[in-house]
PDB file of C-alpha atoms in Angstrom:
ATOM      1  CA  MET A   1       0.000   0.000   0.000  1.00 39.00           C
ATOM      2  CA  ALA A   2       1.196   3.482  -0.752  1.00 42.00           C
ATOM      3  CA  SER A   3       2.317   5.049   2.506  1.00 44.00           C
ATOM      4  CA  SER A   4       1.415   8.521   1.242  1.00 49.00           C
ATOM      5  CA  GLY A   5      -2.204   7.452   0.760  1.00 52.00           C
ATOM      6  CA  ALA A   6      -2.418   5.810   4.166  1.00 55.00           C
ATOM      7  CA  ALA A   7      -0.891   8.863   5.828  1.00 56.00           C
ATOM      8  CA  LYS A   8      -3.725  11.071   4.556  1.00 81.00           C
ATOM      9  CA  VAL A   9      -6.525   8.896   5.961  1.00 88.00           C
ATOM     10  CA  PRO A  10      -8.471  10.813   8.636  1.00 92.00           C
ATOM     11  CA  LYS A  11      -9.438   9.070  11.856  1.00 94.00           C
ATOM     12  CA  ILE A  12     -12.726   8.968  13.681  1.00 95.00           C
ATOM     13  CA  LYS A  13     -13.097   8.984  17.466  1.00 96.00           C
ATOM     14  CA  LEU A  14     -14.894   6.016  18.992  1.00 97.00           C
ATOM     15  CA  ASN A  15     -17.021   6.195  22.139  1.00 97.00           C
ATOM     16  CA  SER A  16     -14.412   3.976  23.825  1.00 97.00           C
ATOM     17  CA  GLY A  17     -11.897   6.817  23.578  1.00 96.00           C
ATOM     18  CA  TYR A  18      -9.825   5.139  20.861  1.00 97.00           C
ATOM     19  CA  GLU A  19      -9.602   6.169  17.212  1.00 96.00           C
ATOM     20  CA  MET A  20      -9.847   4.244  13.960  1.00 95.00           C
ATOM     21  CA  PRO A  21      -9.194   5.224  10.322  1.00 95.00           C
ATOM     22  CA  MET A  22     -12.139   6.211   8.131  1.00 95.00           C
ATOM     23  CA  ILE A  23     -11.035   3.672   5.533  1.00 94.00           C
ATOM     24  CA  GLY A  24      -9.541   0.274   6.242  1.00 90.00           C
ATOM     25  CA  LEU A  25      -9.078  -3.241   4.942  1.00 85.00           C
ATOM     26  CA  GLY A  26     -11.256  -5.272   7.292  1.00 84.00           C
ATOM     27  CA  THR A  27     -12.063  -6.277  10.881  1.00 88.00           C
ATOM     28  CA  TRP A  28     -12.022  -9.335  13.140  1.00 93.00           C
ATOM     29  CA  LYS A  29     -15.379 -10.823  14.137  1.00 96.00           C
ATOM     30  CA  LEU A  30     -17.035 -13.421  16.349  1.00 96.00           C
ATOM     31  CA  TRP A  31     -18.702 -15.989  14.096  1.00 93.00           C
ATOM     32  CA  ASN A  32     -22.267 -17.301  14.550  1.00 93.00           C
ATOM     33  CA  THR A  33     -21.288 -20.714  15.940  1.00 92.00           C
ATOM     34  CA  PHE A  34     -19.431 -19.134  18.880  1.00 93.00           C
ATOM     35  CA  HIS A  35     -22.215 -17.094  20.513  1.00 95.00           C
ATOM     36  CA  LYS A  36     -22.595 -19.315  23.568  1.00 95.00           C
ATOM     37  CA  PRO A  37     -21.038 -17.465  26.527  1.00 96.00           C
ATOM     38  CA  GLU A  38     -18.453 -20.163  27.195  1.00 96.00           C
ATOM     39  CA  LYS A  39     -17.227 -20.036  23.572  1.00 96.00           C
ATOM     40  CA  VAL A  40     -16.669 -16.285  23.165  1.00 97.00           C
ATOM     41  CA  GLU A  41     -13.313 -15.883  24.930  1.00 98.00           C
ATOM     42  CA  PRO A  42     -11.770 -19.097  23.484  1.00 97.00           C
ATOM     43  CA  ALA A  43     -12.823 -18.013  19.966  1.00 96.00           C
ATOM     44  CA  LEU A  44     -11.115 -14.639  20.371  1.00 97.00           C
ATOM     45  CA  LYS A  45      -7.995 -16.216  21.876  1.00 97.00           C
ATOM     46  CA  LYS A  46      -7.760 -18.600  18.934  1.00 95.00           C
ATOM     47  CA  SER A  47      -7.909 -15.661  16.532  1.00 95.00           C
ATOM     48  CA  LEU A  48      -5.219 -13.844  18.502  1.00 97.00           C
ATOM     49  CA  SER A  49      -3.029 -16.939  18.413  1.00 97.00           C
ATOM     50  CA  LEU A  50      -3.388 -17.250  14.641  1.00 95.00           C
ATOM     51  CA  LEU A  51      -2.563 -13.549  14.283  1.00 95.00           C
ATOM     52  CA  GLY A  52       0.356 -13.715  16.695  1.00 96.00           C
ATOM     53  CA  LEU A  53      -1.090 -10.855  18.754  1.00 96.00           C
ATOM     54  CA  ASP A  54      -1.855 -10.207  22.412  1.00 97.00           C
ATOM     55  CA  TYR A  55      -4.931  -8.108  21.598  1.00 97.00           C
ATOM     56  CA  VAL A  56      -6.887  -6.562  18.725  1.00 96.00           C
ATOM     57  CA  ASP A  57      -8.099  -2.983  18.521  1.00 96.00           C
ATOM     58  CA  LEU A  58     -11.640  -3.905  17.469  1.00 97.00           C
ATOM     59  CA  TYR A  59     -13.717  -7.093  17.665  1.00 97.00           C
ATOM     60  CA  LEU A  60     -17.241  -7.373  16.267  1.00 97.00           C
ATOM     61  CA  PHE A  61     -20.326  -9.467  17.038  1.00 96.00           C
ATOM     62  CA  HIS A  62     -20.616 -10.645  13.424  1.00 93.00           C
ATOM     63  CA  TRP A  63     -24.341 -11.420  13.022  1.00 92.00           C
ATOM     64  CA  PRO A  64     -27.421 -11.164  15.265  1.00 93.00           C
ATOM     65  CA  ILE A  65     -28.222 -14.817  14.515  1.00 90.00           C
ATOM     66  CA  SER A  66     -26.665 -17.902  16.097  1.00 89.00           C
ATOM     67  CA  PHE A  67     -25.913 -21.281  14.545  1.00 88.00           C
ATOM     68  CA  ILE A  68     -25.486 -24.493  16.490  1.00 88.00           C
ATOM     69  CA  ASP A  69     -21.933 -25.784  16.735  1.00 84.00           C
ATOM     70  CA  LYS A  70     -22.042 -28.906  14.579  1.00 82.00           C
ATOM     71  CA  ASP A  71     -18.647 -30.528  14.178  1.00 79.00           C
ATOM     72  CA  GLY A  72     -16.993 -27.185  13.454  1.00 79.00           C
ATOM     73  CA  GLU A  73     -19.190 -26.400  10.433  1.00 77.00           C
ATOM     74  CA  LEU A  74     -19.488 -22.662   9.749  1.00 81.00           C
ATOM     75  CA  PHE A  75     -22.948 -23.070   8.166  1.00 80.00           C
ATOM     76  CA  PRO A  76     -24.514 -26.102   9.892  1.00 82.00           C
ATOM     77  CA  LYS A  77     -27.529 -27.625   8.154  1.00 84.00           C
ATOM     78  CA  ASP A  78     -29.947 -30.468   8.824  1.00 84.00           C
ATOM     79  CA  GLU A  79     -30.616 -33.422   6.533  1.00 83.00           C
ATOM     80  CA  HIS A  80     -32.965 -31.261   4.454  1.00 86.00           C
ATOM     81  CA  GLY A  81     -30.350 -28.598   3.807  1.00 85.00           C
ATOM     82  CA  LYS A  82     -31.887 -26.060   6.169  1.00 87.00           C
ATOM     83  CA  HIS A  83     -29.668 -23.967   8.430  1.00 81.00           C
ATOM     84  CA  LEU A  84     -29.688 -24.886  12.103  1.00 85.00           C
ATOM     85  CA  PHE A  85     -30.216 -21.870  14.324  1.00 87.00           C
ATOM     86  CA  GLU A  86     -29.690 -21.636  18.054  1.00 86.00           C
ATOM     87  CA  VAL A  87     -31.606 -19.254  20.318  1.00 88.00           C
ATOM     88  CA  ILE A  88     -29.075 -17.230  22.320  1.00 91.00           C
ATOM     89  CA  ASP A  89     -29.880 -13.824  23.762  1.00 93.00           C
ATOM     90  CA  HIS A  90     -27.507 -11.215  22.315  1.00 95.00           C
ATOM     91  CA  ILE A  91     -26.896  -9.946  25.845  1.00 96.00           C
ATOM     92  CA  ASP A  92     -25.362 -13.233  26.987  1.00 96.00           C
ATOM     93  CA  THR A  93     -22.848 -13.064  24.146  1.00 97.00           C
ATOM     94  CA  TRP A  94     -22.199  -9.341  24.573  1.00 97.00           C
ATOM     95  CA  ARG A  95     -21.385  -9.660  28.294  1.00 97.00           C
ATOM     96  CA  GLU A  96     -18.672 -12.163  27.442  1.00 97.00           C
ATOM     97  CA  MET A  97     -17.280  -9.726  24.882  1.00 98.00           C
ATOM     98  CA  GLU A  98     -17.235  -7.093  27.633  1.00 98.00           C
ATOM     99  CA  LYS A  99     -15.164  -9.494  29.745  1.00 98.00           C
ATOM    100  CA  CYS A 100     -12.697  -9.779  26.862  1.00 98.00           C
ATOM    101  CA  VAL A 101     -12.245  -6.000  27.047  1.00 98.00           C
ATOM    102  CA  GLU A 102     -11.642  -6.228  30.788  1.00 97.00           C
ATOM    103  CA  LEU A 103      -9.078  -8.983  30.207  1.00 98.00           C
ATOM    104  CA  GLY A 104      -7.188  -6.774  27.743  1.00 97.00           C
ATOM    105  CA  LEU A 105      -7.818  -9.093  24.792  1.00 98.00           C
ATOM    106  CA  VAL A 106      -9.543  -6.342  22.811  1.00 98.00           C
ATOM    107  CA  ARG A 107      -9.730  -2.563  23.142  1.00 97.00           C
ATOM    108  CA  SER A 108     -13.127  -1.859  21.599  1.00 98.00           C
ATOM    109  CA  ILE A 109     -16.106  -4.044  20.753  1.00 98.00           C
ATOM    110  CA  GLY A 110     -18.872  -3.522  18.239  1.00 97.00           C
ATOM    111  CA  LEU A 111     -21.625  -5.070  16.153  1.00 97.00           C
ATOM    112  CA  SER A 112     -22.209  -6.110  12.572  1.00 95.00           C
ATOM    113  CA  ASN A 113     -25.528  -6.464  10.732  1.00 94.00           C
ATOM    114  CA  PHE A 114     -27.585  -5.362  13.761  1.00 95.00           C
ATOM    115  CA  ASN A 115     -30.717  -3.260  13.359  1.00 95.00           C
ATOM    116  CA  SER A 116     -31.801  -0.434  15.672  1.00 95.00           C
ATOM    117  CA  ARG A 117     -33.993  -2.659  17.865  1.00 95.00           C
ATOM    118  CA  GLN A 118     -31.170  -5.117  18.420  1.00 95.00           C
ATOM    119  CA  ILE A 119     -28.673  -2.327  19.092  1.00 96.00           C
ATOM    120  CA  GLN A 120     -30.988  -0.752  21.662  1.00 96.00           C
ATOM    121  CA  HIS A 121     -31.412  -4.134  23.362  1.00 95.00           C
ATOM    122  CA  ILE A 122     -27.637  -4.354  23.726  1.00 96.00           C
ATOM    123  CA  MET A 123     -27.318  -0.787  25.009  1.00 96.00           C
ATOM    124  CA  ASP A 124     -30.087  -1.233  27.568  1.00 96.00           C
ATOM    125  CA  ASN A 125     -28.327  -4.204  29.133  1.00 96.00           C
ATOM    126  CA  SER A 126     -24.604  -3.502  28.840  1.00 94.00           C
ATOM    127  CA  LYS A 127     -21.712  -1.877  30.652  1.00 96.00           C
ATOM    128  CA  ILE A 128     -19.764  -1.166  27.470  1.00 97.00           C
ATOM    129  CA  LYS A 129     -21.434   0.487  24.483  1.00 97.00           C
ATOM    130  CA  PRO A 130     -20.855  -0.836  20.979  1.00 98.00           C
ATOM    131  CA  VAL A 131     -18.445   1.478  19.176  1.00 98.00           C
ATOM    132  CA  VAL A 132     -19.296   0.349  15.644  1.00 97.00           C
ATOM    133  CA  ASN A 133     -22.107  -1.220  13.647  1.00 97.00           C
ATOM    134  CA  GLN A 134     -20.803  -2.663  10.394  1.00 96.00           C
ATOM    135  CA  VAL A 135     -23.419  -3.198   7.675  1.00 95.00           C
ATOM    136  CA  GLU A 136     -23.716  -3.535   3.920  1.00 93.00           C
ATOM    137  CA  CYS A 137     -23.992   0.027   2.669  1.00 94.00           C
ATOM    138  CA  HIS A 138     -23.867   1.665  -0.763  1.00 94.00           C
ATOM    139  CA  PRO A 139     -26.171   3.895  -2.857  1.00 93.00           C
ATOM    140  CA  TYR A 140     -28.434   0.942  -3.699  1.00 91.00           C
ATOM    141  CA  LEU A 141     -28.782   0.351   0.060  1.00 91.00           C
ATOM    142  CA  ASN A 142     -27.920   3.612   1.784  1.00 91.00           C
ATOM    143  CA  GLN A 143     -29.063   2.615   5.323  1.00 93.00           C
ATOM    144  CA  LYS A 144     -30.218   6.177   6.028  1.00 93.00           C
ATOM    145  CA  ARG A 145     -32.474   5.361   8.987  1.00 94.00           C
ATOM    146  CA  LEU A 146     -29.948   3.059  10.618  1.00 96.00           C
ATOM    147  CA  ILE A 147     -27.130   5.582  10.197  1.00 96.00           C
ATOM    148  CA  GLU A 148     -29.259   8.312  11.794  1.00 96.00           C
ATOM    149  CA  PHE A 149     -30.036   6.026  14.737  1.00 97.00           C
ATOM    150  CA  CYS A 150     -26.391   5.056  15.244  1.00 97.00           C
ATOM    151  CA  LYS A 151     -25.253   8.675  15.137  1.00 97.00           C
ATOM    152  CA  MET A 152     -27.756   9.515  17.887  1.00 97.00           C
ATOM    153  CA  LYS A 153     -26.255   6.698  19.975  1.00 97.00           C
ATOM    154  CA  ASP A 154     -22.640   7.730  19.252  1.00 97.00           C
ATOM    155  CA  ILE A 155     -21.998   4.541  17.280  1.00 98.00           C
ATOM    156  CA  VAL A 156     -19.899   4.687  14.131  1.00 98.00           C
ATOM    157  CA  VAL A 157     -21.331   2.970  11.071  1.00 97.00           C
ATOM    158  CA  THR A 158     -18.860   1.099   8.888  1.00 97.00           C
ATOM    159  CA  ALA A 159     -19.857   0.238   5.321  1.00 95.00           C
ATOM    160  CA  TYR A 160     -18.877  -3.120   3.902  1.00 94.00           C
ATOM    161  CA  SER A 161     -19.514  -3.911   0.222  1.00 92.00           C
ATOM    162  CA  PRO A 162     -19.422  -0.158  -0.553  1.00 93.00           C
ATOM    163  CA  LEU A 163     -19.026  -0.952  -4.258  1.00 92.00           C
ATOM    164  CA  GLY A 164     -22.157  -3.125  -4.283  1.00 87.00           C
ATOM    165  CA  SER A 165     -20.258  -6.450  -4.478  1.00 77.00           C
ATOM    166  CA  PRO A 166     -20.399  -6.708  -8.287  1.00 68.00           C
ATOM    167  CA  GLU A 167     -18.455  -9.989  -8.223  1.00 69.00           C
ATOM    168  CA  ARG A 168     -20.622 -11.698  -5.575  1.00 68.00           C
ATOM    169  CA  PRO A 169     -21.167 -15.403  -6.458  1.00 63.00           C
ATOM    170  CA  TRP A 170     -24.976 -15.141  -6.344  1.00 65.00           C
ATOM    171  CA  ALA A 171     -25.193 -12.161  -8.713  1.00 68.00           C
ATOM    172  CA  LYS A 172     -27.582 -12.531 -11.644  1.00 73.00           C
ATOM    173  CA  PRO A 173     -26.672 -11.315 -15.155  1.00 74.00           C
ATOM    174  CA  ASP A 174     -29.421  -8.679 -15.095  1.00 75.00           C
ATOM    175  CA  ASP A 175     -28.628  -7.341 -11.600  1.00 78.00           C
ATOM    176  CA  PRO A 176     -27.779  -3.621 -11.556  1.00 79.00           C
ATOM    177  CA  ASN A 177     -24.083  -2.830 -11.277  1.00 87.00           C
ATOM    178  CA  LEU A 178     -23.144   0.204  -9.207  1.00 90.00           C
ATOM    179  CA  LEU A 179     -19.830   0.653 -10.977  1.00 91.00           C
ATOM    180  CA  GLU A 180     -21.711   1.020 -14.271  1.00 91.00           C
ATOM    181  CA  GLU A 181     -24.464   3.264 -12.882  1.00 92.00           C
ATOM    182  CA  PRO A 182     -24.735   6.326 -15.204  1.00 93.00           C
ATOM    183  CA  ARG A 183     -25.139   8.827 -12.369  1.00 93.00           C
ATOM    184  CA  ILE A 184     -22.022   7.534 -10.651  1.00 95.00           C
ATOM    185  CA  LYS A 185     -20.004   7.413 -13.872  1.00 96.00           C
ATOM    186  CA  SER A 186     -20.914  11.015 -14.673  1.00 95.00           C
ATOM    187  CA  VAL A 187     -19.732  12.213 -11.256  1.00 96.00           C
ATOM    188  CA  ALA A 188     -16.542  10.166 -11.649  1.00 96.00           C
ATOM    189  CA  GLN A 189     -15.859  11.821 -15.004  1.00 96.00           C
ATOM    190  CA  LEU A 190     -16.380  15.272 -13.459  1.00 96.00           C
ATOM    191  CA  TYR A 191     -13.768  14.639 -10.762  1.00 96.00           C
ATOM    192  CA  ARG A 192     -11.496  12.509 -12.951  1.00 96.00           C
ATOM    193  CA  LYS A 193     -11.908   9.602 -10.592  1.00 97.00           C
ATOM    194  CA  THR A 194     -13.118   6.013 -10.928  1.00 96.00           C
ATOM    195  CA  SER A 195     -16.632   4.922  -9.999  1.00 95.00           C
ATOM    196  CA  ALA A 196     -15.142   2.993  -7.071  1.00 95.00           C
ATOM    197  CA  GLN A 197     -13.464   6.139  -5.724  1.00 96.00           C
ATOM    198  CA  ILE A 198     -16.740   8.060  -5.951  1.00 97.00           C
ATOM    199  CA  LEU A 199     -18.564   5.310  -4.038  1.00 96.00           C
ATOM    200  CA  ILE A 200     -15.956   5.306  -1.283  1.00 96.00           C
ATOM    201  CA  ARG A 201     -15.944   9.100  -1.058  1.00 97.00           C
ATOM    202  CA  TYR A 202     -19.762   9.018  -0.839  1.00 97.00           C
ATOM    203  CA  GLN A 203     -19.488   7.136   2.452  1.00 97.00           C
ATOM    204  CA  ILE A 204     -16.716   9.326   3.832  1.00 96.00           C
ATOM    205  CA  ASP A 205     -18.775  12.461   3.167  1.00 96.00           C
ATOM    206  CA  ARG A 206     -21.658  10.887   5.109  1.00 95.00           C
ATOM    207  CA  GLY A 207     -19.425  10.298   8.123  1.00 96.00           C
ATOM    208  CA  VAL A 208     -19.442   6.544   7.464  1.00 97.00           C
ATOM    209  CA  SER A 209     -16.185   4.609   7.680  1.00 97.00           C
ATOM    210  CA  VAL A 210     -15.605   2.146   4.876  1.00 96.00           C
ATOM    211  CA  ILE A 211     -13.813  -1.137   4.182  1.00 93.00           C
ATOM    212  CA  PRO A 212     -13.653  -1.737   0.407  1.00 91.00           C
ATOM    213  CA  LYS A 213     -12.592  -5.275  -0.428  1.00 83.00           C
ATOM    214  CA  SER A 214      -9.744  -5.892  -2.839  1.00 78.00           C
ATOM    215  CA  VAL A 215      -6.706  -8.148  -3.163  1.00 75.00           C
ATOM    216  CA  ASN A 216      -5.221  -6.112  -5.984  1.00 81.00           C
ATOM    217  CA  LYS A 217      -2.394  -3.811  -4.854  1.00 86.00           C
ATOM    218  CA  SER A 218      -3.075  -1.065  -7.404  1.00 85.00           C
ATOM    219  CA  ARG A 219      -6.789  -1.044  -6.589  1.00 86.00           C
ATOM    220  CA  ILE A 220      -6.098  -0.864  -2.866  1.00 88.00           C
ATOM    221  CA  GLU A 221      -3.866   2.148  -3.461  1.00 90.00           C
ATOM    222  CA  GLU A 222      -6.533   3.673  -5.700  1.00 89.00           C
ATOM    223  CA  ASN A 223      -9.191   3.169  -3.006  1.00 90.00           C
ATOM    224  CA  PHE A 224      -7.148   5.242  -0.574  1.00 92.00           C
ATOM    225  CA  ASN A 225      -6.656   8.057  -3.078  1.00 92.00           C
ATOM    226  CA  ILE A 226      -9.963   9.800  -2.324  1.00 94.00           C
ATOM    227  CA  PHE A 227      -8.964  12.582   0.054  1.00 94.00           C
ATOM    228  CA  ASP A 228      -8.163  15.265  -2.522  1.00 93.00           C
ATOM    229  CA  PHE A 229     -11.826  16.034  -3.257  1.00 94.00           C
ATOM    230  CA  SER A 230     -15.297  15.902  -1.713  1.00 95.00           C
ATOM    231  CA  LEU A 231     -18.755  15.553  -3.197  1.00 96.00           C
ATOM    232  CA  GLN A 232     -21.213  18.432  -3.345  1.00 96.00           C
ATOM    233  CA  ALA A 233     -24.541  18.253  -1.505  1.00 95.00           C
ATOM    234  CA  LYS A 234     -26.521  17.877  -4.745  1.00 94.00           C
ATOM    235  CA  GLU A 235     -24.282  15.047  -5.896  1.00 95.00           C
ATOM    236  CA  MET A 236     -24.709  13.269  -2.565  1.00 95.00           C
ATOM    237  CA  GLU A 237     -28.475  13.656  -2.857  1.00 92.00           C
ATOM    238  CA  ASN A 238     -28.539  12.279  -6.402  1.00 91.00           C
ATOM    239  CA  LEU A 239     -26.541   9.211  -5.368  1.00 92.00           C
ATOM    240  CA  SER A 240     -28.773   8.610  -2.342  1.00 88.00           C
ATOM    241  CA  TRP A 241     -31.832   8.521  -4.591  1.00 84.00           C
ATOM    242  CA  LEU A 242     -30.507   5.276  -6.083  1.00 83.00           C
ATOM    243  CA  ASP A 243     -31.557   3.507  -2.866  1.00 77.00           C
ATOM    244  CA  GLU A 244     -35.008   2.499  -4.122  1.00 58.00           C
ATOM    245  CA  GLU A 245     -33.865   1.162  -7.479  1.00 46.00           C
ATOM    246  CA  ASP A 246     -32.425  -2.145  -6.281  1.00 46.00           C
ATOM    247  CA  ASN A 247     -34.345  -5.023  -4.706  1.00 47.00           C
ATOM    248  CA  ARG A 248     -31.565  -7.539  -4.194  1.00 50.00           C
ATOM    249  CA  SER A 249     -30.244  -6.207  -0.853  1.00 53.00           C
ATOM    250  CA  MET A 250     -31.751  -6.658   2.584  1.00 54.00           C
ATOM    251  CA  ASN A 251     -32.237  -3.624   4.784  1.00 62.00           C
ATOM    252  CA  VAL A 252     -31.709  -4.868   8.339  1.00 65.00           C
ATOM    253  CA  GLU A 253     -34.032  -2.156   9.645  1.00 68.00           C
ATOM    254  CA  ASN A 254     -36.992  -3.843   7.933  1.00 60.00           C
ATOM    255  CA  LEU A 255     -36.315  -7.361   9.141  1.00 56.00           C
ATOM    256  CA  LEU A 256     -36.448  -9.484  12.249  1.00 53.00           C
ATOM    257  CA  ASN A 257     -33.964 -12.318  12.113  1.00 50.00           C
ATOM    258  CA  VAL A 258     -34.683 -15.842  13.287  1.00 49.00           C
ATOM    259  CA  SER A 259     -33.149 -15.462  16.752  1.00 51.00           C
ATOM    260  CA  GLU A 260     -34.947 -12.179  17.380  1.00 53.00           C
ATOM    261  CA  THR A 261     -38.247 -13.662  16.219  1.00 53.00           C
ATOM    262  CA  LEU A 262     -37.907 -16.782  18.348  1.00 52.00           C
ATOM    263  CA  LEU A 263     -37.007 -14.724  21.418  1.00 52.00           C
ATOM    264  CA  LEU A 264     -39.978 -12.464  20.731  1.00 49.00           C
ATOM    265  CA  VAL A 265     -42.361 -15.417  20.412  1.00 45.00           C
ATOM    266  CA  LYS A 266     -40.893 -16.950  23.555  1.00 45.00           C
ATOM    267  CA  LYS A 267     -41.585 -13.763  25.514  1.00 46.00           C
ATOM    268  CA  THR A 268     -45.078 -13.056  24.166  1.00 39.00           C
ATOM    269  CA  SER A 269     -46.697 -16.388  23.308  1.00 37.00           C
ATOM    270  CA  PRO A 270     -48.359 -18.569  25.995  1.00 35.00           C
ATOM    271  CA  PHE A 271     -47.864 -21.611  23.785  1.00 33.00           C
ATOM    272  CA  ILE A 272     -44.979 -23.853  22.911  1.00 30.00           C
ATOM    273  CA  TYR A 273     -44.549 -26.017  19.850  1.00 29.00           C
ATOM    274  CA  LYS A 274     -44.358 -29.757  20.303  1.00 32.00           C
ATOM    275  CA  GLU A 275     -43.385 -32.326  17.737  1.00 33.00           C
ATOM    276  CA  LYS A 276     -45.897 -35.158  17.316  1.00 34.00           C
ATOM    277  CA  LYS A 277     -45.366 -38.342  15.397  1.00 38.00           C
ATOM    278  CA  ASN A 278     -47.758 -38.983  12.523  1.00 42.00           C
ATOM    279  CA  ASN A 279     -47.208 -42.235  10.658  1.00 45.00           C
ATOM    280  CA  GLY A 280     -43.522 -42.056  11.398  1.00 44.00           C
ATOM    281  CA  LYS A 281     -43.279 -38.446  10.237  1.00 44.00           C
ATOM    282  CA  SER A 282     -42.613 -35.499  12.483  1.00 40.00           C
ATOM    283  CA  THR A 283     -45.102 -32.615  12.365  1.00 41.00           C
ATOM    284  CA  ARG A 284     -45.157 -29.401  14.405  1.00 39.00           C
ATOM    285  CA  LYS A 285     -48.391 -28.488  16.190  1.00 39.00           C
ATOM    286  CA  SER A 286     -49.130 -25.780  18.700  1.00 37.00           C
ATOM    287  CA  SER A 287     -49.923 -26.979  22.194  1.00 37.00           C
ATOM    288  CA  PRO A 288     -51.784 -24.835  24.781  1.00 38.00           C
ATOM    289  CA  VAL A 289     -49.237 -25.711  27.434  1.00 39.00           C
ATOM    290  CA  LYS A 290     -47.282 -23.075  29.305  1.00 41.00           C
ATOM    291  CA  SER A 291     -43.639 -23.120  28.289  1.00 39.00           C
ATOM    292  CA  LYS A 292     -41.483 -24.414  31.119  1.00 43.00           C
ATOM    293  CA  LYS A 293     -38.481 -26.029  29.505  1.00 39.00           C
ATOM    294  CA  LYS A 294     -37.157 -26.093  25.989  1.00 40.00           C
ATOM    295  CA  LYS A 295     -37.048 -29.583  24.567  1.00 37.00           C
ATOM    296  CA  SER A 296     -34.472 -28.556  22.017  1.00 36.00           C
ATOM    297  CA  SER A 297     -32.066 -25.616  22.037  1.00 37.00           C
ATOM    298  CA  TYR A 298     -32.092 -25.134  18.290  1.00 36.00           C
ATOM    299  CA  HIS A 299     -34.565 -24.824  15.448  1.00 37.00           C
ATOM    300  CA  SER A 300     -34.375 -25.492  11.734  1.00 36.00           C
ATOM    301  CA  PHE A 301     -35.773 -22.887   9.352  1.00 34.00           C
ATOM    302  CA  GLY A 302     -35.737 -22.339   5.617  1.00 34.00           C
ATOM    303  CA  PRO A 303     -35.668 -18.542   5.335  1.00 34.00           C
ATOM    304  CA  CYS A 304     -33.231 -16.669   7.546  1.00 35.00           C
ATOM    305  CA  THR A 305     -35.463 -13.675   8.143  1.00 35.00           C
ATOM    306  CA  ILE A 306     -39.050 -12.610   8.657  1.00 32.00           C
ATOM    307  CA  LYS A 307     -40.636  -9.256   7.930  1.00 31.00           C
ATOM    308  CA  ALA A 308     -40.796  -7.090  11.027  1.00 33.00           C
ATOM    309  CA  ASP A 309     -44.398  -6.044  10.457  1.00 31.00           C
ATOM    310  CA  LYS A 310     -45.484  -9.649  11.018  1.00 31.00           C
ATOM    311  CA  LEU A 311     -44.598  -9.523  14.705  1.00 29.00           C
ATOM    312  CA  ILE A 312     -43.678  -5.986  15.625  1.00 28.00           C
ATOM    313  CA  SER A 313     -47.198  -5.265  16.973  1.00 26.00           C
ATOM    314  CA  ARG A 314     -46.703  -7.976  19.570  1.00 26.00           C
ATOM    315  CA  ARG A 315     -43.724  -6.227  21.114  1.00 25.00           C
TER     316      ARG A 315
END
């Protein structure tokens, strides 16, 4: 990386008192299979051992959903190919991350892919505030509401996939491509920059830190060369209007994930679900029995998310 480019990168102050650069290469995170309290510290220590470090500056709670730990699989599935989720309150995991701060294993802790409800749940039950919430963010998914919420709570938003992940494996041939978006290309031509540089600068001018992904040395250097200009208010507005033109991304503010939904049902519903055998096949039926003890600590679902308006009125 060009040292001159890195030297120009401004830093942003975190609520922990530490600083971090507005543009970086990535972060270290706690994966979904390690959310059980007893697994948090060992998972971080293993990462530190692999890195050859005594501590990391920032460690993130990667997703607000938990998977069961099935023989070390990162994406455990049942015999039908459905992901196996485990119900673990975010607070139980977060308190162990707080202990890692107290032990000196990490300086600051944060979140990734959390919505405002989940963030507030953490803040209402924690000693240490999250310093960061890292989410997918680009003009096709500008996360305006979530960014406004995080700013009110003194939480820095970090944008991953700021270029729209044009090379993502699940992309369809007719999916829109941010790098080829006419409005972005016209702004890039005006400033004599690339579309990627405009997209990165867009986040910086919003006060959002950014971690563009690249393994190409020249592109990495190019990504850091965005501090010799800034976008005008009208240009920022025009790029933000692209938000409603893409339907492939998920806005975490509009969704309840599986763990959140199951916890919500557990708190509000007087019923539990029991499995009954029917000609050798297992079927799920509701039973009007007060929930006393979970028969199983995990559940298998097809979709990973459910629309918030389906259950939000029961909060």
